């Protein structure tokens, strides 16, 4: 499951390539919509920016409720067929944005969109596990992440034509284009073979995942580190234009550095995070590297254009390494600690926790950093470092209870703990 062409994130021909092409089609649409939706909804539909923000926040919170049920359904049904069906429904919902003419209509469509999106991510996790297998699912996850970044960049580039035209017809083409990408992705998914689910467990995978406290502790720690996504997409752009001497155009350069390095390094930095113990070590590295990146962003305070630009780009390169380690480690931990027959449900719970972090991130981090200044950056760096250092301990406790992988894979901190793990005897 290693990559690929030297300049391409696409894997060699096979099932993973088919899944990667489906992801590419889907994320081209994501790039179209992410770049074009704010202007379409405000300039063409006529909604206020505040109402769009409120609607998306409410929809995003509601969408989290779909992740665990649909993830659990993927444990009992073929995840390929289920994901293709969800993408057909997403195509219909994406097209329904053409009918939006008021805030209530927008809210209904946005909520349906968020429910399907959150549920589809949990189903995708089950499908990636089926395609990659136990040893290949984390490299497959990293490959798809690189492909997704490429797709979003391509979609955002295509959206620029509609935004430049700034006409009703151009925005309609953008909406239709997004809907079509879901159809293309669904058709590509159906080229994969079916993946019949394993024998159904005696207990509900959803209930088991929600009661698995050691798993919740590890996923919660990963979710805290997931706050870093808000740093790049919201805090750094606002910080750049308000607290540094760098020109506004640097914001685009920052995002370009992140996207380019993700495409180039995602698979390479995922190596070795296939099981829980090495994934926990990668998560520790991620927390420490993200902490360094926060301190570098803090160092841009009040600096003139040249030094500020250099520091921002350097900080973003460091940030991207931490981001990629966090992504692959999070996948390795979630897969490695999940009950094998309930991967969809467990990954759905993991997605809910990460989604909650994304929901609170904008308000929390804009207050902490934009109001707190350098002290806010330092507090965020300390949080990331401490959480990263805590993850290996939390992982050892989860595995001592029998989760994920053989106990022999763990370092033995003490004879008593090792004996307890051997007595647990679950792989």
Coordinates of C-alpha atoms in Angstrom, one line a residue:
X1 CA 0.0 0.0 0.0
X2 CA 2.9 2.4 -0.5
X3 CA 2.9 5.1 -3.1
X4 CA 3.0 5.7 -6.0
X5 CA 4.2 7.8 -8.9
X6 CA 6.9 10.3 -7.9
X7 CA 4.7 13.3 -8.6
X8 CA 1.3 11.7 -8.2
X9 CA -0.5 10.7 -5.0
X10 CA -2.6 8.1 -6.9
X11 CA -1.7 4.5 -6.0
X12 CA -1.0 1.8 -8.5
X13 CA -3.9 0.2 -10.3
X14 CA -6.2 -1.8 -8.0
X15 CA -8.9 -1.3 -5.5
X16 CA -7.2 1.5 -3.6
X17 CA -6.8 3.4 -6.9
X18 CA -10.5 3.0 -7.6
X19 CA -11.3 4.3 -4.2
X20 CA -8.7 7.2 -4.7
X21 CA -10.4 8.2 -7.9
X22 CA -13.8 8.2 -6.3
X23 CA -12.3 10.4 -3.5
X24 CA -10.7 12.7 -6.1
X25 CA -14.0 13.2 -7.9
X26 CA -15.8 13.8 -4.6
X27 CA -13.2 16.3 -3.3
X28 CA -13.1 18.3 -6.6
X29 CA -16.7 19.0 -5.8
X30 CA -15.8 19.8 -2.2
X31 CA -13.3 22.4 -3.5
X32 CA -15.9 23.9 -5.8
X33 CA -18.4 24.3 -3.0
X34 CA -16.0 25.4 -0.3
X35 CA -14.6 28.1 -2.5
X36 CA -17.9 29.2 -4.1
X37 CA -20.6 28.6 -1.4
X38 CA -20.0 31.8 0.6
X39 CA -20.4 34.1 -2.4
X40 CA -23.2 32.0 -4.0
X41 CA -25.2 32.1 -0.8
X42 CA -24.6 35.8 -0.1
X43 CA -24.3 37.4 -3.5
X44 CA -26.6 35.2 -5.6
X45 CA -29.1 33.9 -3.1
X46 CA -29.1 37.0 -1.0
X47 CA -28.5 35.7 2.5
X48 CA -26.5 37.7 5.0
X49 CA -23.1 36.5 6.0
X50 CA -24.2 36.1 9.6
X51 CA -27.2 33.9 8.6
X52 CA -25.0 31.7 6.5
X53 CA -22.6 31.3 9.4
X54 CA -25.4 30.6 11.9
X55 CA -27.0 28.1 9.5
X56 CA -23.7 26.2 8.9
X57 CA -23.0 26.0 12.6
X58 CA -26.4 24.6 13.5
X59 CA -26.2 22.2 10.6
X60 CA -22.8 21.0 11.6
X61 CA -23.9 20.3 15.1
X62 CA -26.9 18.4 13.9
X63 CA -24.8 16.5 11.4
X64 CA -22.7 14.9 14.2
X65 CA -25.7 12.9 15.3
X66 CA -25.6 10.8 12.1
X67 CA -22.0 9.6 12.4
X68 CA -22.5 6.8 14.9
X69 CA -25.8 5.3 13.6
X70 CA -24.5 5.3 10.0
X71 CA -21.1 4.0 11.0
X72 CA -22.9 1.2 12.9
X73 CA -25.0 0.5 9.8
X74 CA -21.7 0.1 7.8
X75 CA -20.7 -2.7 10.2
X76 CA -23.9 -4.6 9.3
X77 CA -24.1 -3.8 5.6
X78 CA -21.7 -3.6 2.6
X79 CA -19.9 -0.2 3.2
X80 CA -19.3 0.2 -0.6
X81 CA -22.9 0.1 -1.5
X82 CA -23.9 2.2 1.5
X83 CA -21.4 4.9 0.7
X84 CA -22.5 4.9 -3.0
X85 CA -26.1 5.3 -1.9
X86 CA -25.3 8.1 0.5
X87 CA -23.4 9.9 -2.3
X88 CA -26.4 9.7 -4.6
X89 CA -28.5 11.3 -1.8
X90 CA -25.7 13.9 -1.4
X91 CA -25.9 14.7 -5.1
X92 CA -29.7 15.4 -4.7
X93 CA -29.1 17.6 -1.7
X94 CA -26.2 19.5 -3.4
X95 CA -28.5 20.2 -6.3
X96 CA -31.2 21.4 -3.9
X97 CA -29.1 24.5 -3.2
X98 CA -30.4 25.7 -6.5
X99 CA -33.9 26.0 -4.9
X100 CA -32.7 27.9 -1.8
X101 CA -34.2 31.4 -1.7
X102 CA -34.6 32.0 2.0
X103 CA -32.9 31.3 5.3
X104 CA -35.4 28.5 6.3
X105 CA -34.9 26.8 3.0
X106 CA -31.1 27.1 3.3
X107 CA -31.2 25.7 6.9
X108 CA -33.2 22.7 5.8
X109 CA -30.8 21.9 2.9
X110 CA -27.7 22.6 5.0
X111 CA -28.9 20.3 7.7
X112 CA -29.6 17.4 5.3
X113 CA -26.2 18.1 3.8
X114 CA -24.4 18.0 7.2
X115 CA -26.2 14.8 8.2
X116 CA -25.2 13.0 5.0
X117 CA -21.7 14.3 5.2
X118 CA -21.0 13.3 8.8
X119 CA -22.6 9.8 8.2
X120 CA -20.7 9.3 5.0
X121 CA -17.3 10.0 6.7
X122 CA -18.0 7.1 9.2
X123 CA -19.1 4.8 6.4
X124 CA -15.9 5.8 4.5
X125 CA -13.8 4.7 7.5
X126 CA -15.4 1.3 7.3
X127 CA -14.8 1.1 3.6
X128 CA -11.2 2.1 3.9
X129 CA -10.7 -0.6 6.5
X130 CA -12.3 -3.1 4.1
X131 CA -10.2 -2.1 1.1
X132 CA -6.9 -1.7 3.0
X133 CA -7.1 -4.6 5.4
X134 CA -5.7 -4.5 8.9
X135 CA -2.1 -3.8 7.7
X136 CA -3.0 -1.4 4.9
X137 CA -5.8 0.8 6.2
X138 CA -3.6 3.5 7.7
X139 CA -1.5 3.9 4.5
X140 CA -4.8 3.8 2.6
X141 CA -6.1 6.6 4.8
X142 CA -3.0 8.7 4.2
X143 CA -3.2 8.1 0.4
X144 CA -6.8 9.3 0.4
X145 CA -5.9 12.3 2.4
X146 CA -3.3 13.3 -0.1
X147 CA -5.7 12.7 -3.0
X148 CA -8.4 14.7 -1.2
X149 CA -6.1 17.7 -0.8
X150 CA -5.3 17.6 -4.5
X151 CA -9.0 17.4 -5.4
X152 CA -9.9 20.3 -3.2
X153 CA -7.2 22.4 -4.7
X154 CA -8.4 21.5 -8.2
X155 CA -12.0 22.3 -7.3
X156 CA -11.1 25.6 -5.7
X157 CA -9.2 26.5 -8.9
X158 CA -12.2 25.7 -11.0
X159 CA -14.4 27.7 -8.7
X160 CA -12.3 30.8 -9.4
X161 CA -13.9 31.0 -12.9
X162 CA -17.4 31.2 -11.5
X163 CA -16.3 33.7 -8.9
X164 CA -14.6 35.8 -11.5
X165 CA -17.7 35.8 -13.6
X166 CA -19.9 36.6 -10.6
X167 CA -23.2 35.9 -12.5
X168 CA -26.3 33.9 -11.6
X169 CA -25.5 31.4 -14.4
X170 CA -21.9 31.0 -13.2
X171 CA -23.1 30.2 -9.7
X172 CA -25.7 27.8 -10.9
X173 CA -23.0 25.9 -12.9
X174 CA -20.9 25.8 -9.8
X175 CA -23.7 24.2 -7.8
X176 CA -24.5 21.7 -10.6
X177 CA -20.8 20.8 -10.9
X178 CA -20.7 20.0 -7.2
X179 CA -23.7 17.7 -7.5
X180 CA -22.3 15.9 -10.6
X181 CA -19.1 15.0 -8.7
X182 CA -21.1 13.0 -6.2
X183 CA -22.6 11.0 -9.1
X184 CA -19.2 10.4 -10.6
X185 CA -17.8 9.3 -7.2
X186 CA -20.7 6.9 -6.6
X187 CA -20.3 5.3 -10.0
X188 CA -16.6 4.8 -9.3
X189 CA -17.3 3.3 -5.9
X190 CA -19.6 0.7 -7.5
X191 CA -16.6 -0.6 -9.5
X192 CA -15.2 -1.9 -6.2
X193 CA -16.2 -5.4 -5.1
X194 CA -18.8 -5.8 -2.4
X195 CA -17.6 -6.2 1.2
X196 CA -20.1 -8.4 3.1
X197 CA -20.0 -7.6 6.8
X198 CA -18.6 -10.1 9.3
X199 CA -20.9 -12.0 11.6
X200 CA -23.0 -9.7 13.6
X201 CA -21.8 -9.2 17.2
X202 CA -24.1 -10.1 20.1
X203 CA -24.1 -6.5 21.4
X204 CA -24.7 -3.3 19.5
X205 CA -21.5 -1.8 18.1
X206 CA -22.8 1.7 18.8
X207 CA -23.5 0.9 22.4
X208 CA -20.2 -0.8 22.8
X209 CA -18.3 2.1 21.3
X210 CA -20.1 4.7 23.5
X211 CA -19.3 2.7 26.7
X212 CA -15.6 2.0 25.8
X213 CA -14.1 4.6 28.1
X214 CA -10.4 3.9 27.3
X215 CA -11.2 4.3 23.6
X216 CA -13.1 7.5 24.3
X217 CA -10.2 8.9 26.3
X218 CA -7.7 8.3 23.4
X219 CA -10.2 9.7 20.9
X220 CA -10.9 12.7 23.1
X221 CA -7.2 13.5 23.3
X222 CA -6.9 13.2 19.5
X223 CA -10.0 15.5 19.2
X224 CA -8.2 18.2 21.4
X225 CA -5.3 18.1 19.0
X226 CA -7.7 18.4 16.1
X227 CA -8.3 22.0 17.3
X228 CA -5.2 22.8 15.2
X229 CA -7.4 22.7 12.0
X230 CA -9.1 25.9 13.1
X231 CA -5.6 27.5 13.6
X232 CA -4.7 27.2 9.9
X233 CA -8.1 28.0 8.3
X234 CA -9.3 30.8 10.6
X235 CA -6.8 32.0 13.2
X236 CA -3.7 32.3 11.0
X237 CA -5.4 34.4 8.3
X238 CA -6.9 36.8 10.8
X239 CA -3.7 37.0 12.7
X240 CA -1.7 37.6 9.6
X241 CA -3.7 40.7 8.5
X242 CA -4.1 42.1 12.0
X243 CA -1.0 41.4 14.0
X244 CA 1.9 41.1 11.5
X245 CA 3.4 43.2 8.8
X246 CA 2.9 40.5 6.1
X247 CA 0.6 41.4 3.2
X248 CA -2.8 39.7 2.9
X249 CA -1.6 37.7 -0.1
X250 CA 0.6 35.6 2.3
X251 CA -2.6 33.9 3.5
X252 CA -2.9 32.2 0.1
X253 CA 0.7 31.3 0.2
X254 CA 0.3 29.7 3.6
X255 CA -2.6 27.6 2.4
X256 CA -0.7 26.6 -0.7
X257 CA 2.3 25.4 1.4
X258 CA 0.0 23.3 3.5
X259 CA -1.8 21.8 0.6
X260 CA 1.4 21.1 -1.4
X261 CA 3.2 19.5 1.5
X262 CA 0.2 17.4 2.4
X263 CA 0.0 16.0 -1.2
X264 CA 3.8 15.2 -1.1
X265 CA 4.2 14.0 2.4
X266 CA 1.0 12.4 3.7
X267 CA 1.8 8.8 2.7
X268 CA 5.5 9.1 3.8
X269 CA 4.7 10.4 7.2
X270 CA 2.0 7.8 7.8
X271 CA 4.5 4.9 7.7
X272 CA 4.8 3.1 10.9
X273 CA 1.5 4.2 12.4
X274 CA -0.4 1.0 11.4
X275 CA -1.1 -0.2 14.9
X276 CA -1.9 1.4 18.2
X277 CA 1.5 1.6 20.0
X278 CA 3.5 3.2 17.1
X279 CA 0.4 5.4 16.3
X280 CA 0.5 6.7 19.9
X281 CA 4.2 7.6 19.5
X282 CA 3.3 9.4 16.3
X283 CA 0.6 11.3 18.2
X284 CA 3.1 12.3 20.8
X285 CA 5.4 13.7 18.1
X286 CA 2.4 15.4 16.5
X287 CA 1.6 17.3 19.7
X288 CA 5.1 18.4 20.2
X289 CA 5.6 19.5 16.6
X290 CA 2.3 21.4 16.6
X291 CA 3.4 23.1 19.8
X292 CA 6.6 24.3 18.1
X293 CA 4.4 25.6 15.2
X294 CA 2.3 27.6 17.6
X295 CA 5.4 29.2 19.1
X296 CA 6.6 30.1 15.6
X297 CA 3.3 31.7 14.7
X298 CA 3.5 33.7 18.0
X299 CA 7.0 35.0 17.0
X300 CA 5.4 36.8 14.0
X301 CA 3.8 39.4 16.3
X302 CA 4.6 42.9 15.1
X303 CA 7.3 41.8 12.6
X304 CA 7.7 43.6 9.3
X305 CA 6.6 42.1 6.0
X306 CA 9.8 40.2 5.1
X307 CA 10.5 38.4 8.4
X308 CA 6.8 37.9 9.0
X309 CA 6.3 36.2 5.7
X310 CA 9.3 33.9 6.2
X311 CA 8.2 33.0 9.7
X312 CA 4.6 32.3 8.6
X313 CA 5.7 30.0 5.9
X314 CA 8.2 28.2 8.1
X315 CA 5.6 27.8 10.9
X316 CA 3.1 26.4 8.3
X317 CA 5.6 23.9 7.1
X318 CA 6.2 22.7 10.7
X319 CA 2.5 22.8 11.3
X320 CA 1.8 20.6 8.3
X321 CA 4.2 17.9 9.6
X322 CA 2.4 17.9 12.9
X323 CA -1.0 17.9 11.1
X324 CA 0.0 14.9 9.0
X325 CA 1.4 12.9 12.0
X326 CA -1.8 13.7 13.9
X327 CA -4.0 12.5 11.0
X328 CA -2.3 9.2 10.4
X329 CA -1.8 8.6 14.2
X330 CA -5.5 9.3 14.8
X331 CA -6.5 6.8 12.2
X332 CA -4.0 4.2 13.5
X333 CA -5.3 4.6 17.0
X334 CA -9.0 4.6 16.1
X335 CA -8.6 1.5 13.9
X336 CA -6.2 -0.2 16.3
X337 CA -8.4 0.3 19.4
X338 CA -11.8 -0.4 17.8
X339 CA -13.5 -3.7 18.1
X340 CA -12.8 -5.4 14.7
X341 CA -16.5 -6.2 14.1
X342 CA -17.6 -2.6 15.0
X343 CA -15.2 -0.4 13.1
X344 CA -17.9 1.8 11.6
X345 CA -19.5 2.5 15.0
X346 CA -16.1 3.2 16.7
X347 CA -14.9 5.4 13.9
X348 CA -18.3 7.2 14.0
X349 CA -17.7 8.0 17.7
X350 CA -14.2 9.1 16.9
X351 CA -15.7 11.4 14.2
X352 CA -18.2 12.9 16.6
X353 CA -15.5 13.9 19.1
X354 CA -13.4 15.4 16.3
X355 CA -16.5 17.2 15.0
X356 CA -17.2 18.7 18.4
X357 CA -13.7 20.1 18.4
X358 CA -14.2 21.6 15.0
X359 CA -17.5 23.1 16.3
X360 CA -16.0 24.8 19.4
X361 CA -12.7 25.6 17.7
X362 CA -13.6 28.9 16.0
X363 CA -15.0 30.6 19.1
X364 CA -12.5 29.2 21.5
X365 CA -9.3 29.9 19.5
X366 CA -10.3 33.3 18.1
X367 CA -10.8 34.3 21.8
X368 CA -7.7 32.7 23.1
X369 CA -5.3 33.8 20.4
X370 CA -6.7 36.9 18.7
X371 CA -7.6 38.4 22.1
X372 CA -4.8 36.8 24.1
X373 CA -2.0 37.5 21.7
X374 CA 1.4 35.8 22.4
X375 CA 0.1 34.4 25.7
X376 CA -2.7 32.7 23.8
X377 CA -0.3 31.1 21.3
X378 CA 1.8 29.9 24.2
X379 CA -1.1 28.4 26.1
X380 CA -2.2 26.6 22.9
X381 CA 1.4 25.3 22.4
X382 CA 1.4 24.0 26.0
X383 CA -2.0 22.3 25.5
X384 CA -0.9 20.5 22.4
X385 CA 2.4 19.4 24.0
X386 CA 0.8 18.1 27.1
X387 CA -2.0 16.2 25.3
X388 CA 0.5 14.7 22.9
X389 CA 2.6 13.5 25.8
X390 CA -0.4 12.0 27.5
X391 CA -1.6 9.8 24.5
X392 CA 0.9 6.9 24.9
X393 CA -0.2 6.5 28.5
X394 CA -3.9 6.5 27.6
X395 CA -3.1 4.0 24.8
X396 CA -1.3 1.6 27.1
X397 CA -4.3 1.7 29.4
X398 CA -6.7 1.0 26.5
X399 CA -4.6 -1.9 25.3
X400 CA -4.2 -3.3 28.9
X401 CA -8.0 -3.7 28.8
X402 CA -7.8 -5.9 25.7
X403 CA -8.4 -3.4 22.9
X404 CA -7.0 -3.4 19.5
X405 CA -3.9 -5.5 19.2
X406 CA -1.9 -8.2 21.0
X407 CA -0.6 -7.2 24.4
X408 CA 2.9 -8.4 23.4
X409 CA 3.2 -5.3 21.1
X410 CA 3.2 -3.1 24.2
X411 CA 6.3 -2.1 26.0
X412 CA 6.2 -3.5 29.5
X413 CA 6.2 -0.6 32.0
X414 CA 5.9 -2.9 35.0
X415 CA 5.6 -6.7 35.5
X416 CA 2.1 -6.3 37.1
X417 CA 0.8 -4.4 34.1
X418 CA 2.3 -6.9 31.7
X419 CA 0.7 -9.7 33.6
X420 CA -2.7 -8.0 33.5
X421 CA -2.4 -7.6 29.7
X422 CA -1.5 -11.2 29.2
X423 CA -4.4 -12.3 31.4
X424 CA -6.8 -10.1 29.4
X425 CA -5.7 -12.2 26.3
X426 CA -7.8 -10.2 23.7
X427 CA -6.3 -9.2 20.4

